[in-house]
CSV table of C-alpha atoms in Angstrom, one decimal:
chain,number,residue,atom,x,y,z
T,1164,MET,CA,-3.3,25.8,-25.7
T,1165,ILE,CA,-1.1,27.2,-22.9
T,1166,LEU,CA,-3.7,26.4,-20.3
T,1167,GLN,CA,-4.1,22.8,-21.6
T,1168,GLU,CA,-0.3,22.3,-21.2
T,1169,GLN,CA,-0.4,23.7,-17.6
T,1170,LEU,CA,-3.4,21.4,-16.8
T,1171,ARG,CA,-1.3,18.5,-18.2
T,1172,LYS,CA,1.7,19.4,-16.0
T,1173,GLU,CA,-0.4,19.7,-12.9
T,1174,ALA,CA,-2.2,16.5,-13.6
T,1175,LEU,CA,1.1,14.7,-14.1
T,1176,ARG,CA,2.4,16.1,-10.8
T,1177,LEU,CA,-0.8,14.8,-9.2
T,1178,PHE,CA,-0.3,11.4,-11.0
T,1179,GLU,CA,3.3,11.1,-9.6
T,1180,ASP,CA,2.2,12.0,-6.1
T,1181,THR,CA,-0.7,9.6,-6.2
T,1182,GLU,CA,1.5,6.8,-7.6
T,1183,LEU,CA,3.9,7.3,-4.7
T,1184,SER,CA,1.1,7.4,-2.2
T,1185,SER,CA,-0.4,4.2,-3.5
T,1186,LYS,CA,2.8,2.3,-3.6
T,1187,SER,CA,3.8,3.6,-0.1
T,1188,HIS,CA,0.6,2.2,1.3
T,1189,PHE,CA,1.0,-1.1,-0.4
T,1190,VAL,CA,4.6,-1.3,0.9
T,1191,ALA,CA,3.4,-0.5,4.4
T,1192,ALA,CA,0.6,-3.1,4.1
T,1193,GLU,CA,3.1,-5.7,3.0
T,1194,ARG,CA,5.2,-5.0,6.1
T,1195,TRP,CA,2.2,-5.4,8.4
T,1196,GLU,CA,1.1,-8.6,6.7
T,1197,ASN,CA,4.6,-10.0,7.3
T,1198,THR,CA,4.5,-8.9,10.9
T,1199,ASN,CA,1.2,-10.6,11.3
T,1200,LEU,CA,2.6,-13.9,9.9
T,1201,CYS,CA,5.8,-13.6,11.9
T,1202,LEU,CA,3.9,-13.3,15.2
T,1203,SER,CA,0.9,-15.6,14.4
T,1204,ILE,CA,2.7,-18.7,13.2
T,1205,PRO,CA,5.2,-19.0,16.1
T,1206,SER,CA,2.4,-18.2,18.6
T,1207,ILE,CA,0.3,-21.1,17.2
T,1208,ILE,CA,3.3,-23.5,17.2
T,1209,LEU,CA,4.3,-22.5,20.8
T,1210,SER,CA,0.6,-22.9,22.0
T,1211,VAL,CA,0.5,-26.4,20.5
T,1212,ILE,CA,3.8,-27.3,22.0
T,1213,ALA,CA,2.8,-26.0,25.4
T,1214,GLY,CA,-0.5,-27.9,25.3
T,1215,SER,CA,1.1,-31.1,24.1
T,1216,LEU,CA,3.8,-31.0,26.8
T,1217,ALA,CA,1.4,-30.2,29.5
T,1218,LEU,CA,-0.9,-33.1,28.5
T,1219,GLY,CA,1.8,-35.6,27.5
T,1220,LYS,CA,4.4,-35.3,30.3
T,1221,ILE,CA,6.7,-37.1,27.8
T,1222,LEU,CA,9.9,-35.1,28.3
T,1223,PRO,CA,11.9,-34.7,31.5
T,1224,TYR,CA,11.2,-31.3,33.0
T,1225,PHE,CA,8.1,-31.1,30.8
T,1226,GLU,CA,6.7,-28.5,33.2
T,1227,ILE,CA,9.6,-26.1,32.4
T,1228,PHE,CA,9.2,-26.6,28.6
T,1229,ALA,CA,5.5,-26.3,28.8
T,1230,GLY,CA,5.7,-23.1,30.8
T,1231,LEU,CA,8.3,-21.5,28.6
T,1232,SER,CA,6.4,-22.3,25.4
T,1233,GLY,CA,3.2,-21.2,27.0
T,1234,PHE,CA,4.9,-17.9,28.1
T,1235,GLY,CA,6.3,-17.4,24.6
T,1236,ALA,CA,2.9,-18.0,23.0
T,1237,ALA,CA,1.2,-15.6,25.4
T,1238,ALA,CA,3.9,-12.9,24.7
T,1239,LEU,CA,3.4,-13.3,20.9
T,1240,ILE,CA,-0.4,-13.2,21.2
T,1241,SER,CA,-0.2,-10.1,23.4
T,1242,LEU,CA,2.0,-8.4,20.7
T,1243,LEU,CA,-0.6,-9.4,18.1
T,1244,ALA,CA,-3.4,-7.9,20.2
T,1245,PHE,CA,-1.4,-4.7,20.9
T,1246,LEU,CA,0.0,-4.1,17.4
T,1247,LYS,CA,-3.1,-5.3,15.4
T,1248,PRO,CA,-1.0,-6.0,12.3
T,1249,ASN,CA,-3.9,-7.5,10.4
T,1250,THR,CA,-6.0,-4.4,11.0
T,1251,LYS,CA,-3.1,-2.1,9.9
T,1252,TYR,CA,-2.6,-4.3,6.8
T,1253,GLU,CA,-6.2,-4.0,5.8
T,1254,THR,CA,-6.2,-0.2,6.4
T,1255,TYR,CA,-3.1,0.3,4.3
T,1256,MET,CA,-4.4,-1.9,1.5
T,1257,ARG,CA,-7.7,0.0,1.5
T,1258,PHE,CA,-6.0,3.3,1.1
T,1259,GLY,CA,-3.5,1.9,-1.4
T,1260,ASN,CA,-6.4,0.8,-3.5
T,1261,LYS,CA,-8.1,4.2,-3.2
T,1262,TYR,CA,-4.9,5.9,-4.4
T,1263,LEU,CA,-4.5,3.3,-7.2
T,1264,ALA,CA,-8.1,4.0,-8.4
T,1265,LEU,CA,-7.4,7.7,-8.4
T,1266,LYS,CA,-4.1,7.2,-10.2
T,1267,GLY,CA,-6.1,5.4,-13.0
T,1268,ASP,CA,-8.6,8.3,-13.2
T,1269,ILE,CA,-5.7,10.8,-13.5
T,1270,ARG,CA,-4.0,8.7,-16.2
T,1271,ARG,CA,-7.2,8.6,-18.2
T,1272,TYR,CA,-7.6,12.3,-17.7
T,1273,VAL,CA,-4.1,13.0,-19.0
T,1274,ASP,CA,-4.1,10.5,-21.9
T,1275,ILE,CA,-7.7,11.0,-23.0
T,1276,GLU,CA,-9.8,13.8,-21.5
T,1277,LEU,CA,-7.2,16.6,-22.1
T,1278,ASP,CA,-6.9,15.7,-25.8
T,1279,LEU,CA,-10.7,15.7,-26.5
T,1280,ASP,CA,-12.4,18.8,-27.8
T,1281,GLY,CA,-14.0,20.7,-25.1
T,1282,ALA,CA,-13.9,23.9,-23.1
T,1283,ASP,CA,-10.8,24.7,-21.1
T,1284,ASN,CA,-13.0,25.4,-18.0
T,1285,GLN,CA,-14.5,22.0,-18.2
T,1286,LYS,CA,-11.0,20.4,-18.4
T,1287,LYS,CA,-9.9,22.6,-15.4
T,1288,SER,CA,-13.0,21.5,-13.5
T,1289,LEU,CA,-12.2,17.8,-14.1
T,1290,LEU,CA,-8.7,18.4,-12.8
T,1291,ASP,CA,-10.1,20.2,-9.7
T,1292,ASN,CA,-12.3,17.2,-9.0
T,1293,LEU,CA,-9.3,14.9,-9.2
T,1294,ILE,CA,-7.3,17.2,-6.8
T,1295,SER,CA,-10.2,17.3,-4.4
T,1296,SER,CA,-10.4,13.5,-4.5
T,1297,LYS,CA,-6.7,13.3,-3.6
T,1298,LYS,CA,-7.1,15.8,-0.7
T,1299,GLU,CA,-10.1,13.8,0.6
T,1300,ILE,CA,-8.1,10.5,0.6
T,1301,ASP,CA,-5.1,12.3,2.1
T,1302,SER,CA,-7.1,13.6,5.0
T,1303,SER,CA,-8.1,10.2,6.3
T,1304,ALA,CA,-5.1,8.1,5.2
T,1305,PRO,CA,-2.8,6.7,7.8
T,1306,LEU,CA,0.7,8.1,8.0
T,1307,ILE,CA,3.4,6.4,6.0
T,1308,SER,CA,6.7,5.6,7.6
T,1309,ASN,CA,9.9,7.0,6.0
T,1310,TRP,CA,11.0,3.4,5.4
T,1311,ALA,CA,7.8,2.7,3.4
T,1312,TYR,CA,8.1,5.9,1.4
T,1313,LYS,CA,11.8,5.3,0.4
T,1314,ASN,CA,11.0,1.7,-0.4
T,1315,ALA,CA,8.1,2.7,-2.6
T,1316,LYS,CA,10.0,5.3,-4.4
T,1317,LYS,CA,12.8,2.8,-5.2
T,1318,ARG,CA,10.3,0.3,-6.5
T,1319,ILE,CA,8.6,2.9,-8.7
T,1320,GLU,CA,12.1,4.0,-10.0
T,1321,ASN,CA,12.7,0.3,-10.8
T,1322,GLY,CA,9.6,0.3,-13.0
T,1323,GLU,CA,7.4,-1.9,-10.7
T,1324,THR,CA,4.3,0.3,-11.2
T,1325,LYS,CA,4.5,0.5,-15.0
T,1326,TYR,CA,2.2,-1.4,-17.3
T,1327,LYS,CA,3.7,-3.6,-20.0
T,1328,VAL,CA,2.3,-1.4,-22.7
T,1329,ASP,CA,4.0,1.6,-21.1
T,1330,LYS,CA,7.3,-0.3,-21.0
T,1331,GLY,CA,7.1,-1.2,-24.6
T,1332,ASN,CA,7.0,-5.0,-24.1
T,1333,PHE,CA,3.4,-5.6,-24.8
T,1334,SER,CA,2.5,-7.8,-27.8
T,1335,LYS,CA,-0.9,-9.1,-28.9
T,1336,LYS,CA,-1.3,-12.8,-28.7
C-alpha cells in the first residue's frame, strides 16, 4: 500500500506539471493568434486604402496617402512574414493539445487504474509510460515565455482548468 501511495503522489505531480504545460501552451497560442489578427487586419485595410487612393485620385495629395498606407501595409506584411504568428499559434496549440491528452491519461490513471486490483509492478509500469510520454512531448515542445507560464499558473489557480464535476457544480439534467 505504501508503494501505491507513492505512485499516486508521483502521478499527481506529473498531472500538475502537465496541466501547467498544457495551459502555458494554450496561453502562448492565444497570444500568437492575437498577434496574427493585430497585424493581418490593419495590413489588409492599409492595402485596400493604398489601392483605392492610387486608383481613385480622389483626395488632394493622394500620392502621399497612397504611399504611406502602402508603406504601412508592406511593413505589417513583412512583420507577418518574419514573425509567422499563425505558424507559432498552430505549434503551441498542437503541443497544448498533446499535453491536454496526456493530462487526461494521468487523471484516469490516478482516479481509476491505481484503485483497481493488480500488481504494483504493473501500476508502476503504467506510470513509467506516462512519464516517458511527458518527456517525449517536452523534448520537442517549443519554449514557453515567462509571461505565458505566469499567466497560465494564474488561470489554473482561478479554476479555469477544472471540470464542473470537480468543482462540485455539476447536476444532471
